[in-house]
CSV table of C-alpha atoms in Angstrom, one decimal:
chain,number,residue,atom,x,y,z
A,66,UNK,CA,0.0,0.0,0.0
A,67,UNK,CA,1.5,3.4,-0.9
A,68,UNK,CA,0.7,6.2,1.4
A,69,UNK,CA,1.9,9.9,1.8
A,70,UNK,CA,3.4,10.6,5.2
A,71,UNK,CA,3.7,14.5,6.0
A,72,UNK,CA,7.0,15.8,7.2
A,73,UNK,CA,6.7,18.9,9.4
A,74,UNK,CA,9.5,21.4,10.6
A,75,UNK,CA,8.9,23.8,13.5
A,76,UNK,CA,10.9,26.5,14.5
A,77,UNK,CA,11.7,24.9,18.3
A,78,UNK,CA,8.4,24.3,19.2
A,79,UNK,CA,8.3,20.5,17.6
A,80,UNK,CA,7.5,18.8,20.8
A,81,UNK,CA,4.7,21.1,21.7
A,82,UNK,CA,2.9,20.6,18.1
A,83,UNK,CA,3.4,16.8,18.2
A,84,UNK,CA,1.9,16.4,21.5
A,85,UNK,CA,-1.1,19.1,20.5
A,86,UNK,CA,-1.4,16.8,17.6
A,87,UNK,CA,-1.2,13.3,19.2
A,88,UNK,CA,-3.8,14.9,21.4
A,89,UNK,CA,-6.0,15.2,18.4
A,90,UNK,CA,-5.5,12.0,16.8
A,91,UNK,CA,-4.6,10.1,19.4
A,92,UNK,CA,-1.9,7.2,18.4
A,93,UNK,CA,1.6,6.4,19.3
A,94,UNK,CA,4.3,9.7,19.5
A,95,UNK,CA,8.3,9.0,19.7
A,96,UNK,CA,10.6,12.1,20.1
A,97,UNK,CA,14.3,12.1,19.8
A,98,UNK,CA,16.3,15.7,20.6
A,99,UNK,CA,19.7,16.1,19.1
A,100,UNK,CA,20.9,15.5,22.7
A,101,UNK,CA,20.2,11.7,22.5
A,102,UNK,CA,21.4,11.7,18.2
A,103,UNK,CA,25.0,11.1,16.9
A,104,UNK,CA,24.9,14.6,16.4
A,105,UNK,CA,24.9,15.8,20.1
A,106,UNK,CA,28.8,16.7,19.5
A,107,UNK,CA,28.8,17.9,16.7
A,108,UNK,CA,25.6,20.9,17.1
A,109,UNK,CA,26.2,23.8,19.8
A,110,UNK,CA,24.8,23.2,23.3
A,111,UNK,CA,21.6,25.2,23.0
A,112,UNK,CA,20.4,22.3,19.9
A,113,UNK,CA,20.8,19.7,22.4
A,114,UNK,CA,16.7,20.1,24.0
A,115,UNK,CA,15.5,20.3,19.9
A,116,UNK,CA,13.9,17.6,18.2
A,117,UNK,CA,15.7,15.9,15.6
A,118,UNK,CA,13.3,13.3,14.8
A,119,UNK,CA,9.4,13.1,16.0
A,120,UNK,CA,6.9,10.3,14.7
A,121,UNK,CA,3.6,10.4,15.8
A,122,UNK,CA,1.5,6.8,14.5
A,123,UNK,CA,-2.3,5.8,14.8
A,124,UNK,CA,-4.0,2.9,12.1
A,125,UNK,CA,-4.9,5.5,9.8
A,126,UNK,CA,-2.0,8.2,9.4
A,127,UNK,CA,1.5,9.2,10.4
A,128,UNK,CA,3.5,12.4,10.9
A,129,UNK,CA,6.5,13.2,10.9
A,130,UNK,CA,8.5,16.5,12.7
A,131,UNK,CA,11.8,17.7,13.1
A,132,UNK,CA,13.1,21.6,14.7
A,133,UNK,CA,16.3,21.2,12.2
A,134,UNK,CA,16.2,24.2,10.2
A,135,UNK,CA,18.6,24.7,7.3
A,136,UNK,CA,20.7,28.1,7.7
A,137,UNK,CA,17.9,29.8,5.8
A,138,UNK,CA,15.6,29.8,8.4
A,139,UNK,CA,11.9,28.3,8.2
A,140,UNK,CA,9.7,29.4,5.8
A,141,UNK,CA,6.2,28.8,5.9
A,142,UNK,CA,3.8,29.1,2.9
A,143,UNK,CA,0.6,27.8,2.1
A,144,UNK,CA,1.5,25.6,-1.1
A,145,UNK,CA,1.8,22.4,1.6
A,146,UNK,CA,-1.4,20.9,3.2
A,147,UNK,CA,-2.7,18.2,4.8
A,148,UNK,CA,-5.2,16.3,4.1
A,149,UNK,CA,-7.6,14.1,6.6
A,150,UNK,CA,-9.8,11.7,4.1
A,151,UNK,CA,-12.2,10.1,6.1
A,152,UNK,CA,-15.4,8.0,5.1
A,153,UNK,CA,-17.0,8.5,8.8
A,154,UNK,CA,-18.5,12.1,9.3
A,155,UNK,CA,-18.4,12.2,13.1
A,156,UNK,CA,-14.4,11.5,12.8
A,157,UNK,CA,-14.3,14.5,10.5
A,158,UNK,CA,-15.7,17.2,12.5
A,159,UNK,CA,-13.6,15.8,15.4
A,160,UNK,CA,-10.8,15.5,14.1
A,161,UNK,CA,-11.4,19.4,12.7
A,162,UNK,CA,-13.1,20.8,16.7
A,163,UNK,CA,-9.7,19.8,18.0
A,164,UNK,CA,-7.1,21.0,15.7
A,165,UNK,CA,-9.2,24.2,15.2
A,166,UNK,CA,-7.3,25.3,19.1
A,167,UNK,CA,-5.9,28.3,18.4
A,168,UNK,CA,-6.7,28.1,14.3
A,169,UNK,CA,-8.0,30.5,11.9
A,170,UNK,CA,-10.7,28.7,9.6
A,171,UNK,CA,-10.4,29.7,6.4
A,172,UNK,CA,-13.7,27.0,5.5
A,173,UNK,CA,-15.8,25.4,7.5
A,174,UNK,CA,-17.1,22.3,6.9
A,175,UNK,CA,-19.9,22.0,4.7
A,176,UNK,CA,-21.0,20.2,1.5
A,177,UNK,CA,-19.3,21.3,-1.4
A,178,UNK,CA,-19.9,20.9,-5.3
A,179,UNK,CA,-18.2,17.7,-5.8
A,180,UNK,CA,-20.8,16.0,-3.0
A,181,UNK,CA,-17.8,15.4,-0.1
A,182,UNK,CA,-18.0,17.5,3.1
A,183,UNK,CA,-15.0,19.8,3.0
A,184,UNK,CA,-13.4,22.2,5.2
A,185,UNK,CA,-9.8,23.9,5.4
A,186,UNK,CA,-8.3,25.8,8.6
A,187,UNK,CA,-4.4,26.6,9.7
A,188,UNK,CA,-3.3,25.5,13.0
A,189,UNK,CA,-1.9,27.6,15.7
A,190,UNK,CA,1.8,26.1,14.5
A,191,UNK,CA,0.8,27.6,11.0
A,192,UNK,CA,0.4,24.6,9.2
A,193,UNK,CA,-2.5,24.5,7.1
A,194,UNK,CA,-5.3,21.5,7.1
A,195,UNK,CA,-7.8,20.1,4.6
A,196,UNK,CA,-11.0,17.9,5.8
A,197,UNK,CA,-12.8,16.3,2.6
A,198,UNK,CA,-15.4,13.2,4.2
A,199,UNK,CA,-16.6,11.1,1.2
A,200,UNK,CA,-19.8,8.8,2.1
């Protein structure tokens, strides 16, 4: 089965969006800070409490976060979404009530011309979220 697995960087705030979001979907989260990588000597001291590698895991999706930036910084955009494709309604607009925490909707959920429920918002890390529910 082929799948599409989002990979997330933060700005040093990794571990706080991967535990907001394993609050939302629930699932499995492992964090690993550059402190407890090979690269622990070889990154200044004030890297060692950053995430290096996050993987949070139900049955249905997995996401993947990191805090290492390249030297230009983290640039955020909206060309990058993510997508939540569900079949069960009530999922949906769960799955949406919790990540909207701190979000800006920019469309709610509601029936759309192709027949799916759709809805869009971006979280309060800045990362922006499609909801499509096809019965």
């Amino acid at each position: 089965m082929n799948q599409i697995i989002s990979y997330l960087t933060f700005n040093g705030n990794c571990r706080e969006a991967m535990l907001f979001y394993q609050n939302c979907f629930g699932g499995t989260l492992s964090l690993q800070t550059v402190g407890e990588s090979p690269l622990s000597n070889k990154l200044p001291e004030n890297y060692r409490d950053k995430i290096v590698h996050a993987t949070l895991k139900n049955k249905k999706l997995t996401l993947i976060g990191t805090d290492m930036v390249d030297e230009f910084g983290l640039q955020k955009g909206n060309s990058i979404s993510l997508l939540i494709d569900t079949k069960e309604e009530d999922e949906l607009f769960k799955y949406y009530d919790k990540l909207a925490s701190g979000a800006k909707s920019f469309h709610p959920i509601q029936a759309n011309f192709w027949g799916v429920l759709f809805g869009g918002l971006t979280d309060q890390f800045g990362h922006h979220w499609l909801f499509q529910c096809r019965k």
